[in-house]
């Protein structure tokens, strides 16, 4: 019997798991996918918003501002790339400028610190490559960029280090409510839990409906993005939003913590929760819209495009509450943007809810908040490079040449608790295949290392989910014929 | 710090040919740095025949071709570091390398030869919309998996792009029991060699869909199909012509890109047309003493041309070490005129001209019955007739030294002139 | 008289060949060398191809050894030949040119190693 079962191992689920592991609780976090951070956490803008965007008085506004302030500490503890680059909302005309001022006022009401209204010249100083058509905007110092994958993975690793059980490939089929506990029926097993926390993202309504009557509907909203080569990485210094206008909500142009440029998203309401595909039309829209921010964006340097789904609901705000019909069942749903920015504050709040429901929680004295990420060989100086190779010669073998990633780093990310078991799992943790060759050279080498470390044949290695096989058998000996 | 006269970066065809030639020209202190477990580079996965007709007068497989060069490297006792990656080069010609045995180290060179080859253009770079399932491979990556690792990549395959590697892989996959449904090419002509269309597609009744492209990728975990459409004159897909091909594999053969991260890092000047360094006729880059050859300069279609160009780089790197390169200010610019996409070399250092200059070039589209003219101001220096030229087949013009000797020419231009 | 246009595959140049067949003779046009003429005649009488593939190898640093037929084989024998090659495995070391299969399928053609591979 678990005290708590958390359904969904995205950034929200893993954050709650980690925060609850500060207490003496038996916790399991389960996910239907083959790795943590495989839903909305996998594909988003990777921004920690300042907090002026959400309507004042909403949970979104409150948790965004609170959450934003917590990122320095959490990223320090978990060794996650995070950089406060600041953000700009740029106006292209006087109408826009009025809206910018409204946003500024809203920011003040929401409690955002360090915002200023800036003029064209100040913006041009900050962003020399920005369009000459801008007239001014807001600059918010507290906005930042982050590696959301490493955040969720760091949280999962830290949670597991502190005693949480992580169960992947565990899809919830049904939940039975009894007097004192819940029985979660997954495809291969049954889990019993006193409290259930529903962080199922795009499927949160279905999970809720297993124990209570429908109170919200998830409406997947798709956003599509471009990622540019590091060659273009120094084009922009801050996260640049366009002022919402009659041309639409506008798209973001931002640097990433890894030195690329990210451009997107658009917003499409789609019915399909699996509809994570890109379309020519939407990409074209994003491209054209972004050129308003700067005509210098080099679309020749695109290395990949992707689509992500945000779990919007019919409610219009985050849903973070104990179900009215199911005691001990907490919905954490509708965590759309600014969900990532709000995650630390949401997690703290959910801990309070659990504390209240349980009538007090006992501190885990052995809780260790520190997690070290896989070291980054490319960031070491020459003396450190020499040392680490002497310590383990696997750091002397570069596997991914685009990102200069060594075998040592790949092995480390596989051997960890909550470690990588797939090609995409390795990519999310240490980035081989994220560079300009997109795995053309290194994918086979990564597969070879995975096979060796996991004691498998190379043909058993998956790209991502269970059905995403890469190889279809061996040549010769007549295998794999149709 | 280790010191060598010449450090060759890359042990593929270009690096091997350059190193051997430098050795033949009197330089003993040479080292080849290779990231793979063995020398030979991409040739080791090219098990098909068709190599060496110019160089050896017989038809070899890629592996046989590589072995002849590797044998020479061994005979000449040229030093190599395998499984070794170059992290950086500096303009003082210090090469930072790393491997498991020696760890991290710096090598001081008198001359450096860049021979890093190229990489394949990816799905991401050409922006094919759709899902992101497994089962999408670049043709070269698939070639390595099948021919060297011994694994199969799928049973029903669609191929996008009619580059030579794609065509070669269509045959290879068919021989290994896969069904190749078709090869789509966005252009109205194939970018591969005609012989490969005959012996890789026609022989196995594999359809070549000219003027077609993949407009979407289907399937959640493993690819389940591709949407293929005709394109209009502006290469925009025609929605009404869309057709779904059910497949478990998509192979991409959509172009190669010179791999110049090291060159860019040390601020060697790059030609945005070729994606490679700007070089003169002795294959010297914008940094004196740093030479470049093979696919790192521009993508070749024949290994023999790589060998030829690389020998020139090796020979002249040797001269550079011996202090025989003049590097005077006396230069002639080379201009890509009408119908020419690029020419390599980019300029001529007049005082370092050997007996002749090889101009390699690509045209910008298909032409029939044309002349390729080398012009200096109004004077035609040389003209060659071609029945048919296409961008996929590199053109070569030899210019003897006498054209330049004791003459004041500031630039030459190469252009396509229509009409025989 | 029968006329046929084919592309020569004897070398990368890919000449366009014109084959004119009478009852008693074959005339080839468009070739730039003797190889082209030979190819064209073979192509209309008994089309042949060099087969290149791999064979399973043990005790080496790669799993597969590239092999080729040392002469062209009839086109219609290609898949039969593949089956035969796929049914065998060999042990390292191998030298380039080593015969892997002698007189394959009763033809006067050997399958030979197209690279050397050391034993590890």
Short mmCIF file of N, CA and C in Angstrom, two decimals, chain A residues 274-392:
data_model
loop_
_atom_site.label_atom_id
_atom_site.label_comp_id
_atom_site.label_asym_id
_atom_site.label_seq_id
_atom_site.Cartn_x
_atom_site.Cartn_y
_atom_site.Cartn_z
N UNK A 274 -3.25 12.81 -29.29
CA UNK A 274 -2.00 12.28 -29.83
C UNK A 274 -1.54 13.09 -31.04
N UNK A 275 -2.20 14.20 -31.30
CA UNK A 275 -1.94 14.93 -32.54
C UNK A 275 -0.67 15.76 -32.51
N UNK A 276 0.42 15.11 -32.12
CA UNK A 276 1.66 15.87 -31.99
C UNK A 276 2.43 15.96 -33.29
N UNK A 277 1.73 16.21 -34.38
CA UNK A 277 2.44 16.32 -35.64
C UNK A 277 2.50 17.77 -36.09
N UNK A 278 3.53 18.09 -36.83
CA UNK A 278 3.66 19.43 -37.38
C UNK A 278 2.94 19.47 -38.73
N UNK A 279 2.58 20.68 -39.14
CA UNK A 279 1.93 20.84 -40.44
C UNK A 279 2.62 21.98 -41.19
N UNK A 280 2.62 21.87 -42.49
CA UNK A 280 3.28 22.88 -43.32
C UNK A 280 2.65 24.25 -43.10
N UNK A 281 1.34 24.28 -42.96
CA UNK A 281 0.62 25.56 -42.84
C UNK A 281 1.02 26.29 -41.55
N UNK A 282 1.01 25.54 -40.43
CA UNK A 282 1.30 26.17 -39.15
C UNK A 282 2.76 26.62 -39.08
N UNK A 283 3.66 25.79 -39.62
CA UNK A 283 5.08 26.17 -39.59
C UNK A 283 5.29 27.43 -40.42
N UNK A 284 4.58 27.50 -41.51
CA UNK A 284 4.67 28.67 -42.36
C UNK A 284 4.18 29.92 -41.62
N UNK A 285 3.09 29.73 -40.87
CA UNK A 285 2.55 30.83 -40.08
C UNK A 285 3.58 31.31 -39.06
N UNK A 286 4.18 30.35 -38.34
CA UNK A 286 5.16 30.70 -37.31
C UNK A 286 6.36 31.42 -37.94
N UNK A 287 6.79 30.91 -39.07
CA UNK A 287 7.94 31.52 -39.75
C UNK A 287 7.63 32.97 -40.10
N UNK A 288 6.50 33.17 -40.76
CA UNK A 288 6.14 34.52 -41.19
C UNK A 288 5.96 35.45 -40.01
N UNK A 289 5.26 34.95 -38.96
CA UNK A 289 5.01 35.79 -37.80
C UNK A 289 6.32 36.20 -37.14
N UNK A 290 7.26 35.26 -37.07
CA UNK A 290 8.51 35.56 -36.36
C UNK A 290 9.36 36.57 -37.12
N UNK A 291 9.19 36.61 -38.43
CA UNK A 291 9.98 37.56 -39.22
C UNK A 291 9.59 39.01 -38.92
N UNK A 292 8.43 39.18 -38.30
CA UNK A 292 8.07 40.53 -37.84
C UNK A 292 9.01 40.97 -36.73
N UNK A 293 9.39 40.02 -35.87
CA UNK A 293 10.31 40.36 -34.78
C UNK A 293 11.69 40.69 -35.33
N UNK A 294 12.13 39.89 -36.28
CA UNK A 294 13.42 40.16 -36.91
C UNK A 294 13.46 39.51 -38.27
N UNK A 295 13.81 40.30 -39.27
CA UNK A 295 13.91 39.73 -40.61
C UNK A 295 15.22 38.97 -40.76
N UNK A 296 16.06 39.03 -39.73
CA UNK A 296 17.37 38.38 -39.84
C UNK A 296 17.36 36.92 -39.39
N UNK A 297 16.20 36.41 -39.00
CA UNK A 297 16.17 35.01 -38.55
C UNK A 297 16.52 34.09 -39.72
N UNK A 298 17.61 33.33 -39.61
CA UNK A 298 18.07 32.52 -40.74
C UNK A 298 17.37 31.16 -40.79
N UNK A 299 16.27 31.09 -41.52
CA UNK A 299 15.52 29.82 -41.57
C UNK A 299 16.27 28.73 -42.34
N UNK A 300 17.39 29.10 -42.97
CA UNK A 300 18.25 28.08 -43.58
C UNK A 300 18.93 27.24 -42.52
N UNK A 301 18.97 27.77 -41.31
CA UNK A 301 19.69 27.07 -40.25
C UNK A 301 18.78 26.27 -39.32
N UNK A 302 17.58 25.96 -39.79
CA UNK A 302 16.68 25.13 -38.99
C UNK A 302 17.30 23.74 -38.84
N UNK A 303 17.40 23.24 -37.61
CA UNK A 303 17.86 21.86 -37.46
C UNK A 303 16.70 20.91 -37.16
N UNK A 304 15.63 21.43 -36.57
CA UNK A 304 14.47 20.57 -36.39
C UNK A 304 13.21 21.41 -36.16
N UNK A 305 12.07 20.75 -36.32
CA UNK A 305 10.81 21.38 -36.00
C UNK A 305 10.06 20.40 -35.10
N UNK A 306 9.17 20.90 -34.28
CA UNK A 306 8.39 19.97 -33.45
C UNK A 306 7.07 20.62 -33.07
N UNK A 307 6.17 19.77 -32.58
CA UNK A 307 4.88 20.26 -32.10
C UNK A 307 4.70 19.76 -30.68
N UNK A 308 4.10 20.58 -29.85
CA UNK A 308 3.79 20.17 -28.49
C UNK A 308 2.32 20.44 -28.23
N UNK A 309 1.76 19.67 -27.29
CA UNK A 309 0.35 19.87 -26.93
C UNK A 309 0.26 20.42 -25.52
N UNK A 310 -0.54 21.45 -25.37
CA UNK A 310 -0.77 22.01 -24.05
C UNK A 310 -2.15 21.55 -23.57
N UNK A 311 -2.24 21.24 -22.27
CA UNK A 311 -3.49 20.71 -21.74
C UNK A 311 -4.39 21.84 -21.28
N UNK A 312 -5.02 22.50 -22.22
CA UNK A 312 -5.97 23.55 -21.87
C UNK A 312 -7.28 22.88 -21.42
N UNK A 313 -8.09 23.63 -20.69
CA UNK A 313 -9.39 23.08 -20.27
C UNK A 313 -10.49 24.09 -20.56
N UNK A 314 -11.71 23.68 -20.25
CA UNK A 314 -12.85 24.60 -20.39
C UNK A 314 -12.96 25.54 -19.19
N UNK A 315 -12.06 25.41 -18.21
CA UNK A 315 -12.16 26.19 -16.98
C UNK A 315 -11.45 27.54 -17.09
N UNK A 316 -10.34 27.55 -17.83
CA UNK A 316 -9.66 28.82 -18.02
C UNK A 316 -8.60 29.13 -16.98
N UNK A 317 -8.43 28.23 -16.02
CA UNK A 317 -7.37 28.43 -15.01
C UNK A 317 -6.84 27.05 -14.64
N UNK A 318 -5.71 27.03 -13.91
CA UNK A 318 -5.22 25.75 -13.39
C UNK A 318 -6.30 25.16 -12.47
N UNK A 319 -6.39 23.83 -12.44
CA UNK A 319 -7.30 23.16 -11.52
C UNK A 319 -6.41 22.41 -10.51
N UNK A 320 -6.33 22.91 -9.31
CA UNK A 320 -5.47 22.27 -8.31
C UNK A 320 -6.29 22.14 -7.03
N UNK A 321 -6.93 20.99 -6.85
CA UNK A 321 -7.82 20.85 -5.70
C UNK A 321 -8.15 19.40 -5.43
N UNK A 322 -8.56 19.14 -4.22
CA UNK A 322 -9.04 17.81 -3.89
C UNK A 322 -10.42 17.67 -4.54
N UNK A 323 -10.65 16.52 -5.14
CA UNK A 323 -11.94 16.29 -5.79
C UNK A 323 -13.06 16.40 -4.76
N UNK A 324 -14.14 17.05 -5.17
CA UNK A 324 -15.25 17.21 -4.23
C UNK A 324 -15.95 15.88 -3.99
N UNK A 325 -15.81 14.98 -4.95
CA UNK A 325 -16.51 13.69 -4.82
C UNK A 325 -15.61 12.57 -4.35
N UNK A 326 -14.31 12.80 -4.34
CA UNK A 326 -13.38 11.72 -3.97
C UNK A 326 -12.33 12.24 -3.00
N UNK A 327 -12.52 11.88 -1.76
CA UNK A 327 -11.60 12.35 -0.72
C UNK A 327 -10.21 11.75 -0.95
N UNK A 328 -9.20 12.59 -0.83
CA UNK A 328 -7.83 12.08 -1.00
C UNK A 328 -7.40 11.99 -2.45
N UNK A 329 -8.24 12.42 -3.35
CA UNK A 329 -7.89 12.42 -4.77
C UNK A 329 -7.71 13.88 -5.21
N UNK A 330 -6.51 14.20 -5.59
CA UNK A 330 -6.21 15.60 -5.93
C UNK A 330 -5.98 15.75 -7.43
N UNK A 331 -6.75 16.65 -8.02
CA UNK A 331 -6.54 16.98 -9.43
C UNK A 331 -5.51 18.10 -9.54
N UNK A 332 -4.52 17.87 -10.38
CA UNK A 332 -3.60 18.96 -10.75
C UNK A 332 -3.68 19.00 -12.28
N UNK A 333 -4.64 19.73 -12.77
CA UNK A 333 -4.99 19.60 -14.18
C UNK A 333 -5.07 20.96 -14.87
N UNK A 334 -5.10 20.88 -16.18
CA UNK A 334 -5.19 22.12 -16.95
C UNK A 334 -3.93 22.97 -16.80
N UNK A 335 -2.81 22.30 -16.60
CA UNK A 335 -1.56 23.05 -16.38
C UNK A 335 -0.96 23.42 -17.73
N UNK A 336 -1.57 24.41 -18.32
CA UNK A 336 -1.05 24.96 -19.58
C UNK A 336 -0.06 26.06 -19.23
N UNK A 337 0.39 26.79 -20.22
CA UNK A 337 1.29 27.91 -19.95
C UNK A 337 0.60 28.91 -19.00
N UNK A 338 1.23 29.39 -17.96
CA UNK A 338 2.63 29.24 -17.52
C UNK A 338 2.85 28.08 -16.54
N UNK A 339 2.58 26.87 -16.99
CA UNK A 339 2.68 25.70 -16.12
C UNK A 339 4.08 25.40 -15.65
N UNK A 340 5.02 25.43 -16.60
CA UNK A 340 6.41 25.16 -16.25
C UNK A 340 6.90 26.19 -15.22
N UNK A 341 6.58 27.46 -15.48
CA UNK A 341 7.02 28.54 -14.58
C UNK A 341 6.39 28.39 -13.20
N UNK A 342 5.17 27.83 -13.16
CA UNK A 342 4.42 27.72 -11.91
C UNK A 342 4.76 26.44 -11.14
N UNK A 343 5.43 25.50 -11.82
CA UNK A 343 5.60 24.15 -11.25
C UNK A 343 6.12 24.13 -9.81
N UNK A 344 7.16 24.91 -9.46
CA UNK A 344 7.65 24.82 -8.08
C UNK A 344 6.59 25.25 -7.06
N UNK A 345 5.85 26.28 -7.43
CA UNK A 345 4.82 26.78 -6.50
C UNK A 345 3.64 25.83 -6.43
N UNK A 346 3.30 25.24 -7.56
CA UNK A 346 2.21 24.25 -7.57
C UNK A 346 2.58 23.08 -6.67
N UNK A 347 3.82 22.61 -6.79
CA UNK A 347 4.26 21.46 -6.00
C UNK A 347 4.15 21.76 -4.50
N UNK A 348 4.62 22.94 -4.12
CA UNK A 348 4.54 23.33 -2.70
C UNK A 348 3.09 23.36 -2.22
N UNK A 349 2.24 23.89 -3.09
CA UNK A 349 0.83 24.02 -2.74
C UNK A 349 0.18 22.65 -2.58
N UNK A 350 0.53 21.73 -3.49
CA UNK A 350 -0.04 20.38 -3.42
C UNK A 350 0.44 19.68 -2.14
N UNK A 351 1.69 19.90 -1.76
CA UNK A 351 2.18 19.32 -0.50
C UNK A 351 1.30 19.81 0.66
N UNK A 352 0.97 21.08 0.64
CA UNK A 352 0.09 21.64 1.69
C UNK A 352 -1.27 20.95 1.70
N UNK A 353 -1.80 20.73 0.47
CA UNK A 353 -3.09 20.03 0.37
C UNK A 353 -3.00 18.64 0.98
N UNK A 354 -1.94 17.90 0.63
CA UNK A 354 -1.76 16.54 1.16
C UNK A 354 -1.62 16.60 2.68
N UNK A 355 -0.83 17.56 3.14
CA UNK A 355 -0.62 17.74 4.58
C UNK A 355 -1.95 17.93 5.31
N UNK A 356 -2.79 18.73 4.69
CA UNK A 356 -4.10 19.03 5.30
C UNK A 356 -4.99 17.78 5.30
N UNK A 357 -5.02 17.10 4.15
CA UNK A 357 -5.87 15.90 4.03
C UNK A 357 -5.39 14.81 4.98
N UNK A 358 -4.06 14.67 5.09
CA UNK A 358 -3.49 13.60 5.91
C UNK A 358 -3.47 13.97 7.39
N UNK A 359 -3.75 15.23 7.67
CA UNK A 359 -3.71 15.68 9.06
C UNK A 359 -2.29 15.77 9.59
N UNK A 360 -1.40 16.29 8.75
CA UNK A 360 -0.01 16.49 9.19
C UNK A 360 0.93 15.45 8.60
N UNK A 361 2.11 15.93 8.15
CA UNK A 361 3.10 15.02 7.56
C UNK A 361 4.37 15.05 8.41
N UNK A 362 5.03 13.91 8.42
CA UNK A 362 6.24 13.77 9.24
C UNK A 362 7.45 13.97 8.34
N UNK A 363 8.37 14.80 8.74
CA UNK A 363 9.55 15.13 7.94
C UNK A 363 10.46 13.92 7.72
N UNK A 364 10.99 13.82 6.52
CA UNK A 364 11.99 12.79 6.22
C UNK A 364 13.35 13.39 6.51
N UNK A 365 13.95 12.97 7.63
CA UNK A 365 15.21 13.59 8.07
C UNK A 365 16.35 13.30 7.08
N UNK A 366 16.17 12.22 6.32
CA UNK A 366 17.27 11.82 5.42
C UNK A 366 17.15 12.49 4.05
N UNK A 367 16.15 13.33 3.87
CA UNK A 367 15.95 13.96 2.56
C UNK A 367 17.20 14.72 2.11
N UNK A 368 17.64 14.41 0.92
CA UNK A 368 18.80 15.11 0.35
C UNK A 368 18.35 15.89 -0.88
N UNK A 369 18.41 17.20 -0.81
CA UNK A 369 17.88 18.00 -1.94
C UNK A 369 18.83 18.07 -3.13
N UNK A 370 20.04 17.55 -2.97
CA UNK A 370 21.06 17.77 -4.00
C UNK A 370 21.11 16.63 -5.01
N UNK A 371 21.15 17.01 -6.27
CA UNK A 371 21.35 16.05 -7.35
C UNK A 371 22.36 16.68 -8.30
N UNK A 372 23.34 15.88 -8.74
CA UNK A 372 24.30 16.37 -9.72
C UNK A 372 23.92 15.84 -11.09
N UNK A 373 23.91 16.73 -12.06
CA UNK A 373 23.61 16.26 -13.40
C UNK A 373 24.85 15.58 -13.99
N UNK A 374 24.68 14.91 -15.10
CA UNK A 374 25.81 14.33 -15.82
C UNK A 374 26.74 15.47 -16.19
N UNK A 375 28.03 15.27 -15.98
CA UNK A 375 28.93 16.40 -16.28
C UNK A 375 28.94 16.68 -17.77
N UNK A 376 29.28 17.89 -18.13
CA UNK A 376 29.33 18.28 -19.53
C UNK A 376 30.79 18.42 -19.95
N UNK A 377 31.27 17.41 -20.63
CA UNK A 377 32.68 17.38 -21.04
C UNK A 377 33.05 18.65 -21.80
N UNK A 378 32.16 19.07 -22.69
CA UNK A 378 32.49 20.22 -23.54
C UNK A 378 32.67 21.51 -22.76
N UNK A 379 32.14 21.54 -21.53
CA UNK A 379 32.25 22.78 -20.74
C UNK A 379 33.49 22.77 -19.83
N UNK A 380 34.22 21.67 -19.80
CA UNK A 380 35.38 21.59 -18.91
C UNK A 380 36.57 22.32 -19.53
N UNK A 381 37.47 22.82 -18.69
CA UNK A 381 38.71 23.38 -19.23
C UNK A 381 39.70 22.23 -19.48
N UNK A 382 40.83 22.55 -20.10
CA UNK A 382 41.71 21.47 -20.55
C UNK A 382 42.23 20.63 -19.38
N UNK A 383 42.51 21.26 -18.26
CA UNK A 383 43.01 20.50 -17.11
C UNK A 383 41.93 19.53 -16.60
N UNK A 384 40.71 20.03 -16.53
CA UNK A 384 39.60 19.17 -16.08
C UNK A 384 39.36 18.03 -17.06
N UNK A 385 39.52 18.34 -18.34
CA UNK A 385 39.33 17.30 -19.35
C UNK A 385 40.36 16.18 -19.13
N UNK A 386 41.61 16.58 -18.95
CA UNK A 386 42.67 15.59 -18.70
C UNK A 386 42.32 14.73 -17.50
N UNK A 387 41.90 15.39 -16.43
CA UNK A 387 41.61 14.68 -15.18
C UNK A 387 40.47 13.67 -15.34
N UNK A 388 39.40 14.11 -15.96
CA UNK A 388 38.23 13.23 -16.04
C UNK A 388 38.54 12.01 -16.91
N UNK A 389 39.37 12.20 -17.95
CA UNK A 389 39.71 11.04 -18.80
C UNK A 389 40.62 10.08 -18.03
N UNK A 390 41.49 10.62 -17.20
CA UNK A 390 42.35 9.76 -16.37
C UNK A 390 41.47 8.95 -15.40
N UNK A 391 40.45 9.60 -14.90
CA UNK A 391 39.55 8.95 -13.95
C UNK A 391 38.72 7.87 -14.66
N UNK A 392 38.24 8.18 -15.87
CA UNK A 392 37.46 7.20 -16.64
C UNK A 392 37.69 7.46 -18.12
#
